[in-house]
Short mmCIF file of C-alpha atoms in Angstrom, two decimals:
data_model
loop_
_atom_site.label_atom_id
_atom_site.label_comp_id
_atom_site.label_asym_id
_atom_site.label_seq_id
_atom_site.Cartn_x
_atom_site.Cartn_y
_atom_site.Cartn_z
CA MET A 14 85.73 105.61 138.79
CA ALA A 15 82.38 103.79 137.98
CA LYS A 16 79.26 105.51 136.66
CA ASN A 17 76.29 105.24 138.60
CA TYR A 18 74.34 102.95 136.47
CA ASP A 19 70.68 102.44 137.01
CA PRO A 20 69.12 99.68 134.49
CA ASN A 21 65.55 101.01 135.63
CA ASN A 22 66.36 104.48 134.50
CA PHE A 23 64.42 104.98 130.95
CA ASP A 24 66.31 107.98 129.58
CA GLN A 25 69.65 106.54 130.29
CA ARG A 26 68.77 103.23 128.44
CA GLN A 27 67.22 105.26 125.58
CA ALA A 28 70.60 107.09 125.39
CA GLU A 29 72.56 103.99 125.16
CA ILE A 30 70.31 102.42 122.46
CA ARG A 31 70.86 105.78 120.54
CA LYS A 32 74.34 105.66 120.97
CA ALA A 33 74.67 101.98 119.91
CA LYS A 34 72.48 102.61 116.58
CA GLY A 35 74.46 105.51 115.64
CA ASN A 36 73.16 108.70 114.35
CA PRO A 37 70.85 107.88 111.26
CA ASN A 38 71.27 111.42 109.91
CA LYS A 39 74.83 111.15 109.81
CA ASN A 40 76.66 111.78 106.48
CA ILE A 41 73.36 112.19 104.55
CA HIS A 42 74.70 115.30 102.62
CA HIS A 43 72.04 114.93 99.98
CA LYS A 44 69.16 115.75 102.45
CA LYS A 45 70.71 119.07 103.26
CA LYS A 46 69.80 122.06 101.42
CA ASN A 47 71.98 123.21 98.47
CA SER A 48 74.24 120.15 98.86
CA ASN A 49 75.89 118.79 95.70
CA TYR A 50 77.07 115.64 97.60
CA GLN A 51 75.84 112.47 95.48
CA GLY A 52 77.36 109.90 97.40
CA TYR A 53 79.58 106.85 96.58
CA ALA A 54 77.57 105.49 93.80
CA ALA A 55 77.29 108.57 92.09
CA ALA A 56 81.18 109.12 92.31
CA GLN A 57 81.64 105.63 90.84
CA ARG A 58 79.25 106.31 87.92
CA SER A 59 81.01 109.48 87.12
CA ALA A 60 84.51 107.57 87.21
CA GLU A 61 83.16 104.81 85.01
CA ALA A 62 81.75 107.18 82.41
CA ALA A 63 85.14 109.20 82.39
CA ARG A 64 86.90 105.81 81.83
CA MET A 65 84.46 104.98 79.03
CA GLU A 66 84.79 108.38 77.22
CA ASP A 67 88.74 108.09 77.57
CA LYS A 68 88.46 104.49 75.98
CA GLN A 69 86.27 105.71 73.14
CA GLN A 70 88.61 108.70 72.54
CA ARG A 71 91.74 106.11 72.26
CA GLU A 72 89.70 103.83 70.10
CA SER A 73 88.42 106.73 67.73
CA GLN A 74 92.20 107.37 66.89
CA PRO A 75 92.59 106.75 63.04
CA LEU A 76 94.33 103.52 62.05
CA TRP A 77 97.02 105.32 60.06
CA ILE A 78 98.30 107.29 63.00
CA THR A 79 98.80 103.91 64.82
CA ILE A 80 100.61 102.40 61.94
CA VAL A 81 102.70 105.60 61.73
CA MET A 82 103.56 105.49 65.28
CA ILE A 83 104.67 101.71 65.13
CA VAL A 84 106.92 102.43 61.90
CA ILE A 85 108.57 105.37 63.68
CA PHE A 86 109.12 103.18 66.84
CA ILE A 87 110.59 100.31 64.67
CA VAL A 88 112.78 102.65 62.51
CA LEU A 89 114.13 104.51 65.76
CA ILE A 90 115.07 101.26 67.46
CA ALA A 91 116.72 99.92 64.26
CA VAL A 92 118.60 103.18 63.75
CA LEU A 93 119.65 103.12 67.42
CA VAL A 94 120.82 99.59 67.46
CA LEU A 95 122.99 100.05 64.20
CA MET A 96 124.37 103.31 65.59
CA ASN A 97 125.64 101.55 68.60
CA GLY A 98 126.54 98.31 66.77
CA ALA A 99 127.69 97.79 63.21
CA MET A 100 127.88 101.41 62.05
CA LYS A 101 129.44 102.84 65.16
CA GLY A 102 132.37 104.58 63.54
CA ASN A 103 130.67 105.45 60.16
CA ALA A 104 130.14 109.34 59.96
CA LEU A 105 127.54 109.13 57.03
CA PHE A 106 125.50 107.09 58.95
CA ALA A 107 125.64 109.13 62.24
CA GLN A 108 124.40 111.98 60.18
CA ILE A 109 121.56 109.89 58.70
CA ALA A 110 120.74 108.63 62.19
CA THR A 111 120.54 112.29 63.43
CA LEU A 112 118.24 113.37 60.54
CA THR A 113 116.10 110.31 61.07
CA ILE A 114 115.67 111.24 64.79
CA GLY A 115 114.83 114.96 63.72
CA LEU A 116 112.34 113.87 61.12
CA SER A 117 110.71 111.33 63.78
CA CYS A 118 110.37 114.11 66.18
CA GLY A 119 108.80 116.41 63.57
CA ILE A 120 106.33 113.59 62.65
CA LEU A 121 105.37 113.05 66.17
CA PHE A 122 105.00 116.89 66.56
CA SER A 123 102.69 116.89 63.70
CA LEU A 124 100.60 114.05 64.88
CA ARG A 125 99.73 115.99 68.04
CA ARG A 126 97.16 117.74 66.22
CA PHE A 127 94.91 114.71 65.84
CA ASN A 128 94.63 114.42 69.70
CA LYS A 129 90.93 115.02 70.69
CA LYS A 130 91.87 116.00 74.42
CA PRO A 131 92.75 119.30 75.19
CA GLU A 132 96.33 120.04 75.80
CA GLN A 133 97.20 120.39 79.36
CA GLY A 134 100.68 121.82 80.87
CA PHE A 135 102.90 118.82 80.45
CA GLN A 136 101.40 118.13 76.98
CA LYS A 137 102.20 121.67 75.90
CA ILE A 138 105.84 121.41 77.06
CA LEU A 139 106.07 118.09 75.24
CA SER A 140 104.93 119.76 72.11
CA ILE A 141 107.45 122.46 72.36
CA VAL A 142 110.31 120.13 73.16
CA LEU A 143 109.24 117.84 70.18
CA ALA A 144 109.33 120.79 67.78
CA VAL A 145 112.60 122.23 69.11
CA MET A 146 114.26 118.81 68.67
CA ALA A 147 112.74 118.44 65.15
CA VAL A 148 114.15 121.49 63.97
CA VAL A 149 117.64 121.03 65.73
CA TYR A 150 118.38 117.40 64.86
CA SER A 151 116.99 117.86 61.30
CA PHE A 152 119.33 120.80 60.67
CA MET A 153 122.25 119.16 62.30
CA GLY A 154 121.55 115.98 60.28
CA ALA A 155 121.11 117.99 57.01
CA TYR A 156 124.18 120.16 57.56
CA GLY A 157 126.19 117.09 58.26
CA LEU A 158 125.21 115.25 55.25
CA LEU A 159 125.68 118.22 53.01
CA LYS A 160 129.33 118.66 54.47
CA LEU A 161 130.01 115.02 54.07
CA LEU A 162 128.68 114.74 50.51
#
């Protein structure tokens, strides 16, 4: 069904023009009273500021913490490779490996206090798991070494 279109109707033509242009007041939230909408550009600026702050916090980590974490990683890789390779049946090395894993967990748990960000839910759980693993593995390794020696 076709509309009755009159090209000479001024009101109808103005309505078509408005419809074609769109609403100029659409999505202008910052003009509304008590609106906290800041627009896309402000969201980009705040995201960029958050990224820069995160980068500065990572860069402000002391060098010795980075070195300790690298050393722990290398020692754990070496212990795990030896434990599954050349020292597979050695009971003494198995206890030393268990003690090493426990001490590594303890060191990582103690390094958590140098974190500048507030701990969130997962990080708190991770800290608890590291502490429990440090105590259990250190105790098992030390007890096994004492029994073997």
